[in-house]
Coordinates of C-alpha atoms in Angstrom, one line a residue:
X97 CA -6.4 47.4 2.8
X98 CA -8.8 48.0 0.0
X99 CA -8.4 50.9 -2.1
X100 CA -11.0 53.1 -0.5
X101 CA -10.4 51.5 3.0
X102 CA -7.8 54.1 3.6
X103 CA -10.5 56.9 3.4
X104 CA -12.6 54.8 5.8
X105 CA -9.8 54.7 8.2
X106 CA -9.2 58.4 7.8
X107 CA -12.8 59.1 8.5
X108 CA -12.6 57.2 11.7
X109 CA -9.5 59.2 13.1
X110 CA -10.7 61.2 16.2
X111 CA -11.6 64.8 14.9
X112 CA -11.4 63.9 11.2
X113 CA -15.0 64.2 10.3
X114 CA -14.9 67.7 11.4
X115 CA -11.6 68.6 9.5
X116 CA -13.0 67.1 6.4
X117 CA -16.4 68.7 6.2
X118 CA -15.8 71.7 8.3
X119 CA -12.7 72.4 6.2
X120 CA -14.9 72.6 2.9
X121 CA -17.3 75.0 4.6
X122 CA -14.8 77.4 5.9
X123 CA -13.2 77.6 2.7
X124 CA -16.1 78.0 0.3
X125 CA -15.7 81.6 0.4
X126 CA -12.3 81.3 -1.4
X127 CA -14.2 80.0 -4.5
X128 CA -16.4 82.9 -4.4
X129 CA -14.8 86.1 -3.4
X130 CA -12.1 87.0 -6.2
X131 CA -14.9 87.0 -8.8
X132 CA -17.5 88.5 -6.7
X133 CA -15.3 91.5 -5.4
X134 CA -14.1 91.9 -9.3
X135 CA -17.9 92.3 -10.4
X136 CA -19.0 94.2 -7.7
X137 CA -16.4 96.9 -7.5
X138 CA -16.5 97.2 -11.3
X139 CA -20.1 97.6 -11.1
X140 CA -19.8 100.4 -8.4
X141 CA -16.9 102.0 -9.8
X142 CA -17.2 101.5 -13.5
X143 CA -13.5 100.4 -13.8
X144 CA -11.9 96.9 -13.9
X145 CA -8.7 98.4 -13.2
X146 CA -10.1 99.7 -9.7
X147 CA -11.7 96.4 -9.1
X148 CA -8.3 94.6 -9.6
X149 CA -6.5 97.0 -7.3
X150 CA -9.1 96.0 -4.4
X151 CA -8.6 92.4 -5.4
X152 CA -4.9 92.5 -5.4
X153 CA -4.9 94.4 -2.1
X154 CA -6.5 91.6 -0.3
X155 CA -4.3 88.9 -1.9
X156 CA -1.1 90.6 -1.4
X157 CA -1.8 91.5 2.2
X158 CA -2.5 87.9 2.8
X159 CA 0.8 86.7 1.1
X160 CA 2.9 89.3 3.3
X161 CA 1.2 88.3 6.6
X162 CA 0.5 84.5 6.2
X163 CA 3.8 83.5 7.9
X164 CA 3.0 85.7 11.1
X165 CA -0.4 83.8 11.4
X166 CA 1.6 80.7 10.8
X167 CA 4.3 81.4 13.8
X168 CA 1.4 82.5 16.0
X169 CA -0.4 79.1 15.6
X170 CA 2.7 77.4 16.1
X171 CA 3.6 79.4 19.4
X172 CA 0.0 79.5 20.7
X173 CA -2.0 76.7 19.1
X174 CA -4.1 77.0 15.9
X175 CA -7.2 76.2 17.9
X176 CA -6.4 79.4 20.0
X177 CA -5.2 81.8 17.2
X178 CA -7.8 81.0 14.3
X179 CA -10.9 82.4 16.3
X180 CA -9.6 85.6 16.4
X181 CA -8.6 85.9 12.9
X182 CA -11.7 84.4 11.7
X183 CA -13.9 87.0 13.5
X184 CA -11.6 90.0 12.3
X185 CA -11.7 88.8 8.8
X186 CA -15.5 88.6 8.7
X187 CA -16.1 91.8 10.2
X188 CA -13.5 93.5 7.9
X189 CA -14.9 91.8 4.9
X190 CA -18.3 93.0 5.9
X191 CA -17.0 96.5 6.4
X192 CA -15.3 96.5 3.0
X193 CA -18.5 95.6 1.6
X194 CA -20.4 98.3 3.2
X195 CA -17.5 100.8 1.8
X196 CA -17.9 99.5 -1.7
X197 CA -21.8 99.8 -1.4
X198 CA -21.3 103.4 0.0
X199 CA -18.9 104.2 -3.0
X200 CA -15.9 105.1 -0.6
X201 CA -12.8 106.5 -2.4
X202 CA -10.4 104.0 -4.0
X203 CA -7.8 104.4 -1.4
X204 CA -10.0 103.8 1.2
X205 CA -11.3 100.6 -0.4
X206 CA -7.6 99.5 -0.9
X207 CA -6.7 99.9 2.7
X208 CA -9.7 98.3 4.0
X209 CA -9.1 95.4 1.6
X210 CA -5.5 94.9 2.7
X211 CA -6.5 95.0 6.4
X212 CA -9.1 92.1 5.7
X213 CA -6.5 90.3 3.7
X214 CA -4.0 90.6 6.3
X215 CA -6.2 88.7 9.0
X216 CA -7.3 85.9 6.7
X217 CA -7.3 83.0 8.7
X218 CA -4.7 80.2 7.8
X219 CA -7.2 77.5 7.5
X220 CA -5.3 75.4 4.9
X221 CA -2.2 75.4 6.6
X222 CA -3.8 74.4 10.0
X223 CA -5.6 71.5 8.5
X224 CA -2.4 70.3 6.6
X225 CA -0.6 70.6 10.1
X226 CA -3.3 68.7 11.8
X227 CA -3.2 65.8 9.2
X228 CA 0.4 65.7 9.3
X229 CA 0.4 65.2 13.2
X230 CA -2.5 62.9 13.0
X231 CA -0.7 60.7 10.8
X232 CA 2.8 60.8 12.4
X233 CA 4.9 57.8 13.1
X234 CA 3.9 58.0 16.6
X235 CA 0.0 58.0 15.9
X236 CA 0.4 54.7 14.4
X237 CA -1.4 55.9 11.1
X238 CA 1.6 57.0 8.9
X239 CA 0.4 54.5 6.1
X240 CA -2.5 56.6 5.4
X241 CA -0.7 60.1 5.3
X242 CA -1.0 60.1 1.5
X243 CA -4.6 59.3 1.5
X244 CA -5.2 62.1 4.2
X245 CA -3.3 64.6 2.4
X246 CA -4.9 63.6 -1.0
X247 CA -8.3 64.0 0.6
X248 CA -7.2 67.5 1.8
X249 CA -6.0 68.5 -1.7
X250 CA -9.1 67.0 -3.3
X251 CA -11.7 68.8 -1.1
X252 CA -9.8 72.1 -1.6
X253 CA -10.0 71.5 -5.4
X254 CA -13.6 71.1 -5.0
X255 CA -14.0 74.6 -3.2
X256 CA -13.3 76.0 -6.6
X257 CA -15.7 73.9 -8.4
X258 CA -18.6 74.5 -5.7
X259 CA -17.8 78.1 -5.1
X260 CA -18.3 79.4 -8.6
X261 CA -21.4 77.6 -8.9
X262 CA -22.7 79.1 -5.4
X263 CA -21.6 82.6 -6.8
X264 CA -23.8 81.8 -10.1
X265 CA -26.9 80.9 -7.9
X266 CA -26.5 84.3 -6.1
X267 CA -26.4 85.9 -9.5
X268 CA -29.3 84.2 -10.9
X269 CA -31.5 85.5 -8.0
X270 CA -30.0 88.9 -8.3
X271 CA -33.2 90.4 -9.6
X272 CA -35.4 89.4 -6.4
X273 CA -32.3 90.3 -4.4
X274 CA -32.2 93.7 -5.9
X275 CA -35.9 94.3 -5.3
X276 CA -35.6 93.4 -1.7
X277 CA -32.6 95.8 -1.1
X278 CA -33.6 98.5 -3.5
X279 CA -30.6 98.3 -5.8
X280 CA -29.6 96.7 -9.2
X281 CA -29.5 92.9 -9.6
X282 CA -25.8 93.3 -10.7
X283 CA -24.8 94.8 -7.3
X284 CA -27.3 92.5 -5.1
X285 CA -25.9 89.3 -6.4
X286 CA -22.4 89.8 -5.7
X287 CA -23.0 91.7 -2.5
X288 CA -25.0 88.9 -1.1
X289 CA -22.6 86.3 -2.1
X290 CA -19.6 88.1 -0.4
X291 CA -21.7 88.5 2.8
X292 CA -22.4 84.6 2.6
X293 CA -18.8 84.0 2.0
X294 CA -17.6 86.0 4.9
X295 CA -20.1 84.1 7.2
X296 CA -19.0 80.9 5.9
X297 CA -15.2 81.6 6.6
X298 CA -16.1 83.1 9.9
X299 CA -18.5 80.5 11.3
X300 CA -16.8 77.7 9.5
X301 CA -13.3 78.6 11.0
X302 CA -14.9 79.0 14.5
X303 CA -16.3 75.3 14.2
X304 CA -13.1 74.0 13.1
X305 CA -11.1 75.6 16.1
X306 CA -13.3 74.0 18.5
X307 CA -12.7 70.5 17.1
X308 CA -10.4 68.3 18.9
X309 CA -7.9 68.0 16.1
X310 CA -7.2 71.4 16.0
X311 CA -7.4 71.9 19.8
X312 CA -4.7 69.2 20.0
X313 CA -2.2 71.3 18.1
X314 CA -0.5 72.8 21.2
X315 CA 2.7 74.7 21.4
X316 CA 5.9 72.8 22.4
X317 CA 6.1 73.1 26.2
X318 CA 10.1 73.5 25.8
X319 CA 10.8 77.2 25.8
X320 CA 14.0 76.5 23.9
X321 CA 12.0 75.0 20.9
X322 CA 10.2 78.4 20.1
X323 CA 11.0 79.4 16.6
X324 CA 13.0 82.5 15.9
X325 CA 14.2 84.3 13.1
X326 CA 13.6 82.8 9.7
X327 CA 12.1 79.7 11.2
X328 CA 11.4 76.8 8.6
X329 CA 13.1 78.7 5.9
X330 CA 16.4 77.7 7.7
X331 CA 15.5 74.0 7.4
X332 CA 17.6 72.1 4.7
X333 CA 15.1 71.6 1.4
X334 CA 12.6 74.1 2.2
X335 CA 13.8 76.8 0.1
X336 CA 14.1 74.5 -2.8
X337 CA 10.5 73.4 -2.1
X338 CA 9.1 76.7 -2.2
X339 CA 11.0 77.3 -5.7
X340 CA 9.1 74.4 -6.9
X341 CA 5.7 75.8 -5.4
X342 CA 6.7 79.1 -7.1
X343 CA 6.7 77.6 -10.4
X344 CA 3.5 75.7 -9.8
X345 CA 1.8 78.8 -8.6
X346 CA 3.0 81.0 -11.5
X347 CA 1.4 78.3 -13.9
X348 CA -1.9 78.3 -11.9
X349 CA -2.2 82.2 -11.8
X350 CA -1.3 82.5 -15.5
X351 CA -3.3 79.2 -16.9
X352 CA -6.8 80.9 -16.2
X353 CA -5.9 84.0 -18.0
X354 CA -4.5 82.1 -21.2
X355 CA -7.6 79.8 -21.2
X356 CA -9.9 82.8 -21.1
X357 CA -7.9 84.2 -23.9
X358 CA -8.2 81.0 -26.0
X359 CA -11.9 80.8 -25.4
X360 CA -12.2 84.6 -26.7
X361 CA -10.3 83.8 -29.7
X362 CA -12.2 80.6 -30.7
X363 CA -15.8 81.4 -29.1
X364 CA -16.3 85.0 -29.5
X365 CA -19.3 86.2 -27.6
X366 CA -19.8 82.9 -25.7
X367 CA -16.3 83.2 -24.3
X368 CA -17.2 84.0 -20.6
X369 CA -19.4 80.8 -20.3
X370 CA -16.9 78.5 -22.1
X371 CA -14.0 79.8 -20.0
X372 CA -16.0 78.8 -16.9
X373 CA -16.6 75.3 -18.0
X374 CA -13.0 74.7 -19.2
X375 CA -11.9 75.8 -15.7
X376 CA -14.3 73.7 -14.0
X377 CA -13.5 70.6 -16.1
X378 CA -9.5 71.1 -15.2
X379 CA -10.5 71.3 -11.6
X380 CA -12.9 68.1 -11.7
X381 CA -10.0 66.2 -13.6
X382 CA -7.8 67.2 -10.8
X383 CA -10.3 66.4 -8.0
X384 CA -10.9 62.8 -9.3
X385 CA -7.3 62.1 -9.7
X386 CA -6.4 63.3 -6.2
X387 CA -9.1 60.9 -4.7
X388 CA -7.7 58.0 -6.8
X389 CA -4.1 59.1 -5.9
X390 CA -4.9 58.9 -2.3
X391 CA -6.5 55.2 -2.5
X392 CA -3.2 53.7 -3.9
X393 CA 0.1 53.0 -2.3
X394 CA 3.2 53.9 -4.3
X395 CA 6.8 52.7 -3.9
X396 CA 8.8 55.4 -5.6
X397 CA 10.4 58.2 -3.2
X398 CA 8.5 61.2 -2.7
X399 CA 11.0 63.4 -4.4
X400 CA 10.9 61.1 -7.4
X401 CA 6.9 61.4 -7.4
X402 CA 7.0 65.1 -7.1
X403 CA 9.4 65.4 -10.2
X404 CA 7.4 63.0 -12.3
X405 CA 4.3 64.9 -11.4
X406 CA 5.7 68.2 -12.3
X407 CA 7.1 67.0 -15.5
X408 CA 3.6 65.9 -16.3
X409 CA 2.2 69.1 -15.5
X410 CA 4.7 70.9 -17.9
X411 CA 4.0 68.7 -20.6
X412 CA 0.3 69.3 -20.3
X413 CA 0.5 73.0 -20.4
X414 CA 2.9 72.7 -23.6
X415 CA 0.3 70.4 -25.3
X416 CA -2.5 73.0 -24.7
X417 CA -0.8 75.4 -27.2
X418 CA -1.3 72.8 -29.9
X419 CA -5.2 72.5 -29.3
X420 CA -7.2 73.6 -32.4
X421 CA -10.5 74.3 -30.5
X422 CA -12.3 74.4 -27.1
X423 CA -13.6 70.9 -27.3
X424 CA -10.2 69.6 -27.7
X425 CA -8.7 71.7 -25.0
X426 CA -11.6 70.7 -22.6
X427 CA -10.6 67.0 -23.3
X428 CA -7.0 67.7 -22.5
X429 CA -7.7 69.8 -19.5
X430 CA -9.4 66.9 -18.0
X431 CA -6.5 64.7 -18.5
X432 CA -3.8 67.2 -17.9
X433 CA -5.6 68.2 -14.6
X434 CA -5.2 64.8 -13.3
X435 CA -1.6 65.5 -12.0
X436 CA -2.5 68.8 -10.0
X437 CA -3.9 67.2 -6.7
X438 CA -1.5 64.4 -6.5
X439 CA 1.4 66.9 -7.0
X440 CA -0.1 69.1 -4.4
X441 CA -0.5 66.2 -2.2
X442 CA 3.1 65.3 -2.5
X443 CA 4.1 68.9 -1.7
X444 CA 2.2 68.8 1.5
X445 CA 3.8 65.5 2.5
X446 CA 7.3 66.9 1.7
X447 CA 6.7 69.8 4.1
X448 CA 6.0 67.5 6.9
X449 CA 9.3 65.6 6.0
X450 CA 11.5 68.6 5.9
X451 CA 10.1 70.9 8.8
X452 CA 9.9 69.9 12.5
X453 CA 6.3 69.6 14.0
X454 CA 6.8 72.7 16.0
X455 CA 7.2 74.9 12.9
X456 CA 4.4 73.1 10.5
X457 CA 2.0 75.9 10.6
X458 CA 4.4 78.7 9.6
X459 CA 6.1 76.4 7.1
X460 CA 2.5 75.9 5.5
X461 CA 1.9 79.4 5.5
X462 CA 5.0 80.1 3.6
X463 CA 3.4 78.0 0.9
X464 CA 0.3 80.4 1.1
X465 CA 2.7 83.3 0.7
X466 CA 4.6 82.0 -2.3
X467 CA 1.4 80.8 -3.9
X468 CA -0.4 84.1 -3.9
X469 CA 2.5 86.0 -4.7
X470 CA 3.6 84.0 -7.6
X471 CA 0.0 83.3 -9.0
X472 CA -0.4 87.2 -9.1
X473 CA 2.8 87.2 -10.9
X474 CA 1.8 84.6 -13.5
X475 CA -1.6 86.3 -14.0
X476 CA 0.1 89.6 -14.9
X477 CA 2.8 88.2 -17.2
X478 CA 0.4 85.8 -19.0
X479 CA -2.0 88.9 -19.3
X480 CA 0.7 90.8 -21.2
X481 CA 1.6 87.7 -23.4
X482 CA -2.0 87.1 -24.5
X483 CA -2.3 90.4 -26.0
X484 CA 0.3 89.4 -28.6
X485 CA -0.6 87.4 -31.8
X486 CA -1.2 83.6 -30.9
X487 CA -1.2 85.2 -27.4
X488 CA -3.0 82.0 -25.7
X489 CA -0.2 79.7 -27.1
X490 CA 2.5 81.9 -25.5
X491 CA 0.6 82.1 -22.3
X492 CA 0.3 78.2 -22.1
X493 CA 4.0 77.8 -23.0
X494 CA 4.9 80.3 -20.0
X495 CA 3.1 78.0 -17.8
X496 CA 5.0 75.0 -19.1
X497 CA 8.2 76.7 -18.7
X498 CA 7.6 77.8 -15.2
X499 CA 6.7 74.2 -14.1
X500 CA 9.5 72.7 -16.2
X501 CA 11.8 74.9 -14.1
X502 CA 10.1 73.5 -10.9
X503 CA 10.8 70.0 -11.9
X504 CA 14.2 70.6 -12.8
X505 CA 14.7 72.0 -9.1
X506 CA 12.9 68.9 -7.7
X507 CA 15.1 66.7 -9.7
X508 CA 18.7 68.3 -8.6
X509 CA 20.3 66.1 -6.4
X510 CA 20.4 67.2 -2.9
X511 CA 18.2 70.2 -3.1
X512 CA 15.0 68.6 -1.6
X513 CA 17.2 67.2 1.3
X514 CA 15.0 66.1 4.2
X515 CA 15.8 67.7 7.5
X516 CA 17.7 66.4 10.5
X517 CA 15.5 67.0 13.4
X518 CA 16.9 68.8 16.3
X519 CA 17.9 66.4 18.8
X520 CA 18.3 68.9 21.4
X521 CA 14.5 69.4 21.1
X522 CA 14.0 65.8 21.8
X523 CA 13.4 64.8 18.1
X524 CA 15.0 61.9 16.4
X525 CA 17.2 62.4 13.6
X526 CA 15.6 61.7 10.1
X527 CA 18.3 60.5 7.4
X528 CA 17.7 61.3 3.9
X529 CA 16.9 57.8 2.8
X530 CA 13.8 57.6 5.0
X531 CA 12.2 60.1 3.0
X532 CA 13.3 58.7 -0.1
X533 CA 12.0 55.5 0.8
X534 CA 8.7 56.7 2.0
X535 CA 6.5 55.9 -1.0
X536 CA 3.3 56.4 0.4

């Protein structure tokens, strides 16, 4: 099969076109909302601190409740559960927007923000669960699983390139929008961007839920297979994988803060625009590498690939601390970003190797919980570090240390032990060597 022939085959999988295109539309809002809420609440309250509390309320509520959404999706089917979450999320985001524009008290804003975060539809876990099932051994398409997961990771990266551009577009037309709604441009731009983001998430998720791929994710008919207790957290290797994900997420939360501090130190008044360009370059490098990675076939075991990619990510962060200026950092960001999408692709594949199919949605939502909470911690820690002399370098080195720890966990013999499926539930045993030799 040619390098890009795998992507052609993926596109031809029943239900795949909607997963690929609908997944981008449904998640475009994720590339808009963080910055839009920050600027809108800052504009209406006059405080970045209050704006940060509102944004944190959304993220922390999503982190706390994501596994509940995942278990519901596993129990009742993602195609049945996601529409309720999508409608509730869109409605609560619009209600929060109304409250912010109405200058409601901070406690009201935080409660409403938390409620909207709690019902954020678990789109990415559902998509990854769908791809895992569509490329299972039984499907006859297992050889294109890496390409499918790479496509999913790459498109998710593009969300964070396209989303900020859409937000910038709303800000550019903020003047006419402000005249239309009789308010200031600095309020009209973010407010309209947030309304559009809520509609994208709501309508996009509804469309995905109607697709055959998500409707096919049905619960197990065996009542004894219902997930109880800690669920996927009891599966061998899952906790170790979450530790690895925690190190990655810490670095992803802290790196943009350190990049912003670096730009402020080197570019002064132009720091904000330079920061946006640098982060976009980082994401573009990741997206291009993810597309390339998915078109290739690798013989190395998944765990070994994961370890090597994490080492590369750690080295990249460490090298950032040596850069003399923004241009040099931009070049290195593009190069070092090339390990991100491949690392996330392998991470997603490992979830499928470690967890029974009946727990996939919940397992992927535990990644969501880990990513959101550790990214928030990484942002907070790095924010404190960059206040020091040579702060950006300390921030980059903190990201390097977090990913180096993740690499050490991945490399430790036996920690990422693949599961042995529960034969009582009709699933065949999967020995460790099968995953170690599954160089996709």
